[in-house]
PDB file of C-alpha atoms and ligand atoms in Angstrom:
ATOM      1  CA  UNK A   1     101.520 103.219  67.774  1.00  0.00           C
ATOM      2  CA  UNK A   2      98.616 105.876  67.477  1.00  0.00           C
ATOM      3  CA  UNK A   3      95.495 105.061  66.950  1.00  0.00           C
ATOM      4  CA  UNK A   4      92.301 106.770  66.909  1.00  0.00           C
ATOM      5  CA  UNK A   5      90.548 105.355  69.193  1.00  0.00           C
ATOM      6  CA  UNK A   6      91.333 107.027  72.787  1.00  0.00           C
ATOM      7  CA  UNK A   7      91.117 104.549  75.877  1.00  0.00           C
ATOM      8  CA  UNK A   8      91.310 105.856  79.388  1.00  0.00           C
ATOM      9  CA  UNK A   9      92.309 104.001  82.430  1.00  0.00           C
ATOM     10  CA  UNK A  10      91.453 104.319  85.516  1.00  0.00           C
ATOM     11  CA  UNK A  11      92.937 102.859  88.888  1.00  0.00           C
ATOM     12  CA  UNK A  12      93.775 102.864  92.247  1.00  0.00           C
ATOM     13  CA  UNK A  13      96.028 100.309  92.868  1.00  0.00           C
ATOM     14  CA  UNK A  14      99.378  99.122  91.354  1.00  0.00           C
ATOM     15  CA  UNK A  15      98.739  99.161  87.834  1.00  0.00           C
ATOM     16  CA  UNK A  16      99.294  95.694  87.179  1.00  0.00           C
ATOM     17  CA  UNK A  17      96.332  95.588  84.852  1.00  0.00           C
ATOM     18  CA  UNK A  18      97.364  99.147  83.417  1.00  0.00           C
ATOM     19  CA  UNK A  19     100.589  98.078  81.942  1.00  0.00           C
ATOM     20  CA  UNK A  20      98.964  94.951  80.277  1.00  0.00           C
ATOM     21  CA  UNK A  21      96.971  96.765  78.332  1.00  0.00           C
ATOM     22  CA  UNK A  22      99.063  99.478  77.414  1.00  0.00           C
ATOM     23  CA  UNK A  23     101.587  97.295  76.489  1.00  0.00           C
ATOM     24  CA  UNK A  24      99.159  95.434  74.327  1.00  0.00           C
ATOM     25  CA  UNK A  25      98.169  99.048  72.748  1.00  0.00           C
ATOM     26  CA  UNK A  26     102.183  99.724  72.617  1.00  0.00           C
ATOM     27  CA  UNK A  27     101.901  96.549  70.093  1.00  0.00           C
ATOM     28  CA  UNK A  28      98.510  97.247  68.191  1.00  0.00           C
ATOM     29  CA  UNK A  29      97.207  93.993  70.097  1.00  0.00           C
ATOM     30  CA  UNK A  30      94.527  96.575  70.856  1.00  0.00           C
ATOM     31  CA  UNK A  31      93.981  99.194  67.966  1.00  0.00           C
ATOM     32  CA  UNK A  32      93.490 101.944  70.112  1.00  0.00           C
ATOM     33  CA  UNK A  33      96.011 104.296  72.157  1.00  0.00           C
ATOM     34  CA  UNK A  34      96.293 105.127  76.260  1.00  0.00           C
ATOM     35  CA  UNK A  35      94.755 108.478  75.857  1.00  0.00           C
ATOM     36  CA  UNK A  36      94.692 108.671  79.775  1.00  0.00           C
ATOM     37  CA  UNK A  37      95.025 107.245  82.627  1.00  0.00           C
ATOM     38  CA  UNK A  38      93.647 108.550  86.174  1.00  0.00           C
ATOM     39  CA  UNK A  39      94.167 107.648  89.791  1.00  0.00           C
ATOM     40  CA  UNK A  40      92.351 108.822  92.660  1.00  0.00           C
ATOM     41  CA  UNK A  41      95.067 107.651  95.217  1.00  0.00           C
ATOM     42  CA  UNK A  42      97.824 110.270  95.010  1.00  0.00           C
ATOM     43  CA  UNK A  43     100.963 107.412  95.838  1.00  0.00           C
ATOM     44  CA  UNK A  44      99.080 104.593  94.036  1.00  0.00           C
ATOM     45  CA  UNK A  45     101.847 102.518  92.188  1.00  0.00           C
ATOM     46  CA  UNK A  46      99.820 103.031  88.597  1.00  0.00           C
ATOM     47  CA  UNK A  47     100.576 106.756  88.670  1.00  0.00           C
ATOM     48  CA  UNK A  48     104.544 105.824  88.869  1.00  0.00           C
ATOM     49  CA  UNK A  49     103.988 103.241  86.019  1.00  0.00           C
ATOM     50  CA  UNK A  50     102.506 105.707  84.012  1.00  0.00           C
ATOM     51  CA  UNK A  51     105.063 108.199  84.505  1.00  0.00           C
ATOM     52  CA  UNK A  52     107.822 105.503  83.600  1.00  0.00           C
ATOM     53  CA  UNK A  53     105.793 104.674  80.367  1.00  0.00           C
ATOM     54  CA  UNK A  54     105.266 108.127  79.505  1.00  0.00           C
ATOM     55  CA  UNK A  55     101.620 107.746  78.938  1.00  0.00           C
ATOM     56  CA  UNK A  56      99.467 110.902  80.059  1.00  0.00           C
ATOM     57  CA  UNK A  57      98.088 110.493  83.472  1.00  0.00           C
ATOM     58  CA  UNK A  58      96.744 112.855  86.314  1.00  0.00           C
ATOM     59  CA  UNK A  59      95.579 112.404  89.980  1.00  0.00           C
ATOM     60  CA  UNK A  60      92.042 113.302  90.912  1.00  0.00           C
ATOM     61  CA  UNK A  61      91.902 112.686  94.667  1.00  0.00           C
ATOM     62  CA  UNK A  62      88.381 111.674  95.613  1.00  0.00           C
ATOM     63  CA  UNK A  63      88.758 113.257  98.904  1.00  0.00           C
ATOM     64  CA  UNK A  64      88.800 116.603  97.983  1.00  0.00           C
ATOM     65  CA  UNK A  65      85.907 116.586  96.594  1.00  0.00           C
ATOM     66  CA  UNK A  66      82.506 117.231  98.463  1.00  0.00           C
ATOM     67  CA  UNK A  67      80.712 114.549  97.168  1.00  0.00           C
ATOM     68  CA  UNK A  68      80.611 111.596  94.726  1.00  0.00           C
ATOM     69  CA  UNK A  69      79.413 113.538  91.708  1.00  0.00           C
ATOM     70  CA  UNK A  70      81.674 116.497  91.951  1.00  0.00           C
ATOM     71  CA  UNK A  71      84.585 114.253  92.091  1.00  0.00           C
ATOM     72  CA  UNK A  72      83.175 112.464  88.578  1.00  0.00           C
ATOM     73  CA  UNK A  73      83.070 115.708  86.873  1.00  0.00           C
ATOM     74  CA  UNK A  74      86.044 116.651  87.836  1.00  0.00           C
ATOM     75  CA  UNK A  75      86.751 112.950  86.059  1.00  0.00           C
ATOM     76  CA  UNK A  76      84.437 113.643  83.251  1.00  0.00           C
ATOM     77  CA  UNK A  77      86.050 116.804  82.521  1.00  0.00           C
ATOM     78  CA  UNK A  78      89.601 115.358  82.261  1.00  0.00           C
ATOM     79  CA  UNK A  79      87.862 112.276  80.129  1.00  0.00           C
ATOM     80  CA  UNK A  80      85.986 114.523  77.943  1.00  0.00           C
ATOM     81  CA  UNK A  81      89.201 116.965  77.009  1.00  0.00           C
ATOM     82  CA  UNK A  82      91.116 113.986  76.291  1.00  0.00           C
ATOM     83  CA  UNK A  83      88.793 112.651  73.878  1.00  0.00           C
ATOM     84  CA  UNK A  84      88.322 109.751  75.474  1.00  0.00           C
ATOM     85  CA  UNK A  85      85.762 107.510  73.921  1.00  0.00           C
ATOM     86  CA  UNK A  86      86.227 103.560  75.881  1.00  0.00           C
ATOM     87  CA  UNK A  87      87.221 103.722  79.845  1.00  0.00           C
ATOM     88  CA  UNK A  88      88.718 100.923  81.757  1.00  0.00           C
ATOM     89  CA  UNK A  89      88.145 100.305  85.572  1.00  0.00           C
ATOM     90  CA  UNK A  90      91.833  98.598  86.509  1.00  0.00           C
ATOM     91  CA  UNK A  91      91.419  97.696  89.964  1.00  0.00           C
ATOM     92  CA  UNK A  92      89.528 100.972  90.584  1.00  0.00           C
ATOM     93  CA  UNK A  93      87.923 100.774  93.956  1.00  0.00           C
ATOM     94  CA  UNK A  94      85.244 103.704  94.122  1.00  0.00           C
ATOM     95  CA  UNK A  95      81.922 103.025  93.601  1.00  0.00           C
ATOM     96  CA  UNK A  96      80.544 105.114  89.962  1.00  0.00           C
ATOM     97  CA  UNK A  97      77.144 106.954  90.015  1.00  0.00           C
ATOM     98  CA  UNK A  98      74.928 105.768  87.080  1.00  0.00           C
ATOM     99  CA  UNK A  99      75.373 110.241  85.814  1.00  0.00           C
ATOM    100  CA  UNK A 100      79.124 108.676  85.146  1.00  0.00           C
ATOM    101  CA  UNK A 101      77.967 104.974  83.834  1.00  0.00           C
ATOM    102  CA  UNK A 102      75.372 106.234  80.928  1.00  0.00           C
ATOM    103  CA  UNK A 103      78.433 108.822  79.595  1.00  0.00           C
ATOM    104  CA  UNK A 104      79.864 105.722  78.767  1.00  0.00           C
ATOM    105  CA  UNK A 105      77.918 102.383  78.660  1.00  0.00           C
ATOM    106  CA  UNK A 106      78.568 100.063  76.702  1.00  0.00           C
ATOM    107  CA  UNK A 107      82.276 101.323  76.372  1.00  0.00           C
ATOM    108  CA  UNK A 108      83.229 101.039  80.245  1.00  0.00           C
ATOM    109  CA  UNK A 109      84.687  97.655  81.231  1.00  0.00           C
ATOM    110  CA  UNK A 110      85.728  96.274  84.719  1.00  0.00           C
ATOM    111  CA  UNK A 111      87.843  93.257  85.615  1.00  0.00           C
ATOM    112  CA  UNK A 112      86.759  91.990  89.216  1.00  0.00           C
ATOM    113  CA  UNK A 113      88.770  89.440  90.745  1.00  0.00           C
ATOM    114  CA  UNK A 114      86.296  86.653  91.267  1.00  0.00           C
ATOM    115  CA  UNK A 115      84.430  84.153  88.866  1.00  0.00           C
ATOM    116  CA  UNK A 116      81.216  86.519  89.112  1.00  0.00           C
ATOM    117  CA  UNK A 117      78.406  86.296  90.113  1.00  0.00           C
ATOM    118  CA  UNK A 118      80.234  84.676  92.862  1.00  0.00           C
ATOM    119  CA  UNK A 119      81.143  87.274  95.484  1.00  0.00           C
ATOM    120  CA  UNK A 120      81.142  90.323  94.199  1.00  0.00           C
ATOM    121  CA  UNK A 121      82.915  93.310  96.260  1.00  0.00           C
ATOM    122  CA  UNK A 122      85.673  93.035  97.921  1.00  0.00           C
ATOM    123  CA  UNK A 123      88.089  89.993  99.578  1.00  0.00           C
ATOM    124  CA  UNK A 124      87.378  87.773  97.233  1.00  0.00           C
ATOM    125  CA  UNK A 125      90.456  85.262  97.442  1.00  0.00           C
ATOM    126  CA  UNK A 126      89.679  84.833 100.994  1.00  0.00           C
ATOM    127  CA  UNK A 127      86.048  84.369 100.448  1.00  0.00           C
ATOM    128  CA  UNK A 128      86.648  81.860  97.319  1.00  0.00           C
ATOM    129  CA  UNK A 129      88.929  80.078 100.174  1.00  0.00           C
ATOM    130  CA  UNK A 130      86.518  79.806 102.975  1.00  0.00           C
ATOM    131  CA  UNK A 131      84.263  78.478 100.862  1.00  0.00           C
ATOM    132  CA  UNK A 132      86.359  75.704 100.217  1.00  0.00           C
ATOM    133  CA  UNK A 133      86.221  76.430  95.981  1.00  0.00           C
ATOM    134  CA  UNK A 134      88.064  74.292  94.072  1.00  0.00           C
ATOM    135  CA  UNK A 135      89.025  76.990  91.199  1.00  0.00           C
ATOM    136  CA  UNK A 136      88.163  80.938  90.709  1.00  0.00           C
ATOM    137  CA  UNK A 137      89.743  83.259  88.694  1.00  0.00           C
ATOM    138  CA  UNK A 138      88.863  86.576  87.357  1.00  0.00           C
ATOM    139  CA  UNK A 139      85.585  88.505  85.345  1.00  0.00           C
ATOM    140  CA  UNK A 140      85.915  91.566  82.546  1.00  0.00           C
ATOM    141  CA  UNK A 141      82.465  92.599  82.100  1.00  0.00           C
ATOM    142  CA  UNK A 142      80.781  95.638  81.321  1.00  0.00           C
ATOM    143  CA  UNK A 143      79.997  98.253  84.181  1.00  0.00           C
ATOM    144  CA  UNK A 144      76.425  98.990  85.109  1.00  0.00           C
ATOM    145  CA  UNK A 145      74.560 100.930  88.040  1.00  0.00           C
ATOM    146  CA  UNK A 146      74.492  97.264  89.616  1.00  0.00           C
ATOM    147  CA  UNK A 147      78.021  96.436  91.512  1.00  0.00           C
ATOM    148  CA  UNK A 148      79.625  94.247  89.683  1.00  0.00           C
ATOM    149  CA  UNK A 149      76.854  92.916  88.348  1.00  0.00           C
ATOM    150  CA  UNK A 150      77.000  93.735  84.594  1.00  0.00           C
ATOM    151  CA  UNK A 151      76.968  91.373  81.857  1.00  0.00           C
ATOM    152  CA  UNK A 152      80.290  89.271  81.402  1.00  0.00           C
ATOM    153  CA  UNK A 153      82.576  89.095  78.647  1.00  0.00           C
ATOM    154  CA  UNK A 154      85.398  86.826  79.670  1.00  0.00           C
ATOM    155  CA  UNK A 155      86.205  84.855  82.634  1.00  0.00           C
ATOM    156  CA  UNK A 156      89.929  83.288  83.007  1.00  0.00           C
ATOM    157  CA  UNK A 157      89.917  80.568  85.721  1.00  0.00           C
ATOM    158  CA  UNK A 158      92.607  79.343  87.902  1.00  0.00           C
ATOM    159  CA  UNK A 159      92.318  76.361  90.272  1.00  0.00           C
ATOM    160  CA  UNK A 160      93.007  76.665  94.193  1.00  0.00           C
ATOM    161  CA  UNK A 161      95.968  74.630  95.072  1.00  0.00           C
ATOM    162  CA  UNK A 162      95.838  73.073  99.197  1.00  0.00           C
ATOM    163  CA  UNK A 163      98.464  75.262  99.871  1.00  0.00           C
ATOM    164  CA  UNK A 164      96.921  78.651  98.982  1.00  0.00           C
ATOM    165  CA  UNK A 165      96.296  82.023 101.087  1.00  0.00           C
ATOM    166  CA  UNK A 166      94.865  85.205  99.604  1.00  0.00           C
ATOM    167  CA  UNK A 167      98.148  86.122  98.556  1.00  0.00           C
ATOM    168  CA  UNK A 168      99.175  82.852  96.058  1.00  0.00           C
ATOM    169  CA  UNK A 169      95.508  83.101  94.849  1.00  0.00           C
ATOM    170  CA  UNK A 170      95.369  87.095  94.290  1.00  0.00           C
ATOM    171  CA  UNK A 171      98.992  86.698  92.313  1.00  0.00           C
ATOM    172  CA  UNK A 172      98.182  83.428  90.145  1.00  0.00           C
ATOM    173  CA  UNK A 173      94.725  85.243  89.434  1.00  0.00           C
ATOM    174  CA  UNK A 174      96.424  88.265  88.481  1.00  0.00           C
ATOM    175  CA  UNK A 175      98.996  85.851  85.644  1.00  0.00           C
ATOM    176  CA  UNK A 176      94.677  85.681  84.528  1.00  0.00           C
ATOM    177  CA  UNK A 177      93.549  89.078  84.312  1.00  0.00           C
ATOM    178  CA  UNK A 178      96.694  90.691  82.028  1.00  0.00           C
ATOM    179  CA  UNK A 179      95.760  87.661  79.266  1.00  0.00           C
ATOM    180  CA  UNK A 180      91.872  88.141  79.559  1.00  0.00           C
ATOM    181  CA  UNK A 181      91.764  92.051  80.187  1.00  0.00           C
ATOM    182  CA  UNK A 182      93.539  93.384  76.645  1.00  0.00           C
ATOM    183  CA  UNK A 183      91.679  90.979  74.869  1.00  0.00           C
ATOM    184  CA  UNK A 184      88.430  91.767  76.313  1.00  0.00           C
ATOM    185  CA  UNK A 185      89.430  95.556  75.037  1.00  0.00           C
ATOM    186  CA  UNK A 186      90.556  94.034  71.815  1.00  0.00           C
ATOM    187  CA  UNK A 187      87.201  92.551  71.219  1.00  0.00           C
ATOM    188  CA  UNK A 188      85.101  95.653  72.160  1.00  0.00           C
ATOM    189  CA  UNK A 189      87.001  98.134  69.930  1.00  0.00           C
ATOM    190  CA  UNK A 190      87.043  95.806  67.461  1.00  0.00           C
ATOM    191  CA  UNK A 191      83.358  95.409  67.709  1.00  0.00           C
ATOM    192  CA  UNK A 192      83.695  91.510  68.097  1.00  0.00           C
ATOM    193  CA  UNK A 193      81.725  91.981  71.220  1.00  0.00           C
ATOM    194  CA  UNK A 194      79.159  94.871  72.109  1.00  0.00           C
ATOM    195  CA  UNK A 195      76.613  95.622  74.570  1.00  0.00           C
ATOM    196  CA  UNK A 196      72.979  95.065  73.103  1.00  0.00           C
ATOM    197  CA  UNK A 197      69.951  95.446  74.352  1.00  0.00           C
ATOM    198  CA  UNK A 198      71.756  94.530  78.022  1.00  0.00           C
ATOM    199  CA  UNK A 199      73.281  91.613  76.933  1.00  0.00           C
ATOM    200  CA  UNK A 200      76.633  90.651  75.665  1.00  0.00           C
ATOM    201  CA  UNK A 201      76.644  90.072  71.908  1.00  0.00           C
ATOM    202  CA  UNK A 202      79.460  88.391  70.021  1.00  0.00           C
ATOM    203  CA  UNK A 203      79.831  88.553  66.284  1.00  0.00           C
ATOM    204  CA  UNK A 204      78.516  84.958  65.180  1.00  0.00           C
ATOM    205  CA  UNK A 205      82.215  84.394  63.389  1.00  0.00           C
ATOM    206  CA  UNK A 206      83.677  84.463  66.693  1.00  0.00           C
ATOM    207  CA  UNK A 207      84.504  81.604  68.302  1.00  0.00           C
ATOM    208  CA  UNK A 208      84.711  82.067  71.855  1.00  0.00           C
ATOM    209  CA  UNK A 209      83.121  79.559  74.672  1.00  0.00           C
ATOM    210  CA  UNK A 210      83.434  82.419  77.380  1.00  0.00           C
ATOM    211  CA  UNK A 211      87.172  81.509  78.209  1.00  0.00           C
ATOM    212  CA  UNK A 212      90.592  82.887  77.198  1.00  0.00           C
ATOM    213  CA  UNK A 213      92.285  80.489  74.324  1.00  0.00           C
ATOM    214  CA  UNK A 214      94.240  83.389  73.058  1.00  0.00           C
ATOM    215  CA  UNK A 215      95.291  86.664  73.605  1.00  0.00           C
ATOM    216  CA  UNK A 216      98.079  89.367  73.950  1.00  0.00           C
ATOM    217  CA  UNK A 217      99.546  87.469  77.055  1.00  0.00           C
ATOM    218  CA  UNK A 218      97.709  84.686  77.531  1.00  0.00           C
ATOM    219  CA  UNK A 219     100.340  82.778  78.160  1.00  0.00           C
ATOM    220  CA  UNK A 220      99.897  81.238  81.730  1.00  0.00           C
ATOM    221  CA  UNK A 221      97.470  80.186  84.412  1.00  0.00           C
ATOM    222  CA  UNK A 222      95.663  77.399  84.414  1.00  0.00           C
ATOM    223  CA  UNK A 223      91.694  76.967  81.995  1.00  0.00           C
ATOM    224  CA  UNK A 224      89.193  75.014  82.603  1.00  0.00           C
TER     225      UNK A 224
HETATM  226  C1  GAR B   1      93.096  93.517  90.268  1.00  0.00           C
HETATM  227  O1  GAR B   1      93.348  92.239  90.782  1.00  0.00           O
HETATM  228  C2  GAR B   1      91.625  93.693  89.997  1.00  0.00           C
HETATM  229  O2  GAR B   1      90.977  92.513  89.658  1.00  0.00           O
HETATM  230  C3  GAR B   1      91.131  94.207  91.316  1.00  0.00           C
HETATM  231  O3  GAR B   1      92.149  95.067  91.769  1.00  0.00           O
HETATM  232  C4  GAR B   1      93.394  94.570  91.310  1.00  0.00           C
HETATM  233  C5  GAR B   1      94.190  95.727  90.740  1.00  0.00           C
HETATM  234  O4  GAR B   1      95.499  95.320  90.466  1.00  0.00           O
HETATM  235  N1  GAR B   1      89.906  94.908  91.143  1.00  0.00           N
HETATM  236  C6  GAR B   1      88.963  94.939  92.076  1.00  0.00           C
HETATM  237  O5  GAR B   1      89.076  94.401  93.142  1.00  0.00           O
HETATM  238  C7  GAR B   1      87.729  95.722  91.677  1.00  0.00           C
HETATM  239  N2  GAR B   1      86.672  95.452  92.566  1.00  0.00           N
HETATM  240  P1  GAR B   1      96.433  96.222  89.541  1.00  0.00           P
HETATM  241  O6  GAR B   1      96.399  97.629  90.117  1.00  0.00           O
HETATM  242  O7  GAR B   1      97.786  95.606  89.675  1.00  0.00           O
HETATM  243  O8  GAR B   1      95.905  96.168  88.161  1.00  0.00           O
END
């Protein structure tokens, strides 16, 4: 399905995320197509995905780079020749400048895996445990020079069962994130939800109370 609307992904991890919403582009859930998709770890799983899925994709390894913003315009370049006009942060763990955040704010999203603003960064299952939390779950919100601090669009919540470690959490919060992620995208390139004045807005006909009811996969996990 082609579209012409051009989302890239970027990722450093597995790809989990990646697949969700390219499968939900695959069936015009989103109305946009993978236009590319970048890793900065040269073995990361999401490169291998991509291959199998035939969707464009390159490597830009942060480490050969010098600094911070040579290695974004070597990502800017790639973005910019694709024609890429919304980016999505899929479990992408290097930090953006804000040079690399105005190029595209208000059409660069982020899923974090915590019920933000609670603990933002990194371990976030085992923090959510220690603190003896009764549910968390995972955030899509749009990127800003703040970490992780820009405004939310979603949140998809899962409870934490007596018998959980990082791992049960990280993999039942995951089942979250491939519902809430493509239909955060959907909503954005549909223009159901935009960025305005620094705040989410959401067109008035849309019924949403901030939680996942529906959705491309949204088909497990647990909402409050
Ligand atoms: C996801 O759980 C995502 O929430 C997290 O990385 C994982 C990537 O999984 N992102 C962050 O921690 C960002 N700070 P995936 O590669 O299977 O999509």
């Amino acid at each position: 399905m082609s579209s012409s609307r051009r989302i890239a992904i970027l990722a450093s991890g597995a790809g989990s995320n990646m697949a969700a919403i390219a499968q939900a582009c695959e069936q015009a859930v989103i109305p946009a197509s993978i236009g590319l998709i970048i890793s900065n770890v040269p073995n990361a799983g999401v490169l291998g995905r991509a291959k199998d899925l035939r969707l464009p994709h390159c490597c830009i390894d942060h480490r050969q780079f010098e600094n911070r913003e040579a290695f974004e315009d070597a990502m800017l370049l790639k973005l910019r020749g694709a024609s890429i006009d919304f980016v999505v942060l899929a479990g992408f763990m290097r930090i953006l400048t804000d040079c690399f955040i105005r190029e595209y704010y208000g059409s660069l999203l982020n899923i974090h895996p915590s019920l933000l603003p609670k603990y933002p960064g990194l371990n976030t299952h085992q923090r959510a445990l220690d603190a003896g939390d009764r549910e968390t779950g995972a955030t899509v919100h749009y990127v800003i020079p703040e970490l992780d601090a820009g405004p939310t669009i979603v949140q998809g919540k899962v409870p934490i069962l007596p018998e959980d470690d990082a791992e049960s959490l990280a993999a039942r919060v995951q089942v979250q994130e491939h519902a809430i992620y493509p239909q955060a995208v959907r909503w954005c390139l549909e223009k159901k939800v935009e960025l305005r004045d620094g705040k989410v807005w959401k067109d008035p006909s849309f019924m949403d109370d901030g939680e996942t009811r529906t959705g491309a996969n949204a088909n497990n996990g647990t909402r409050a």
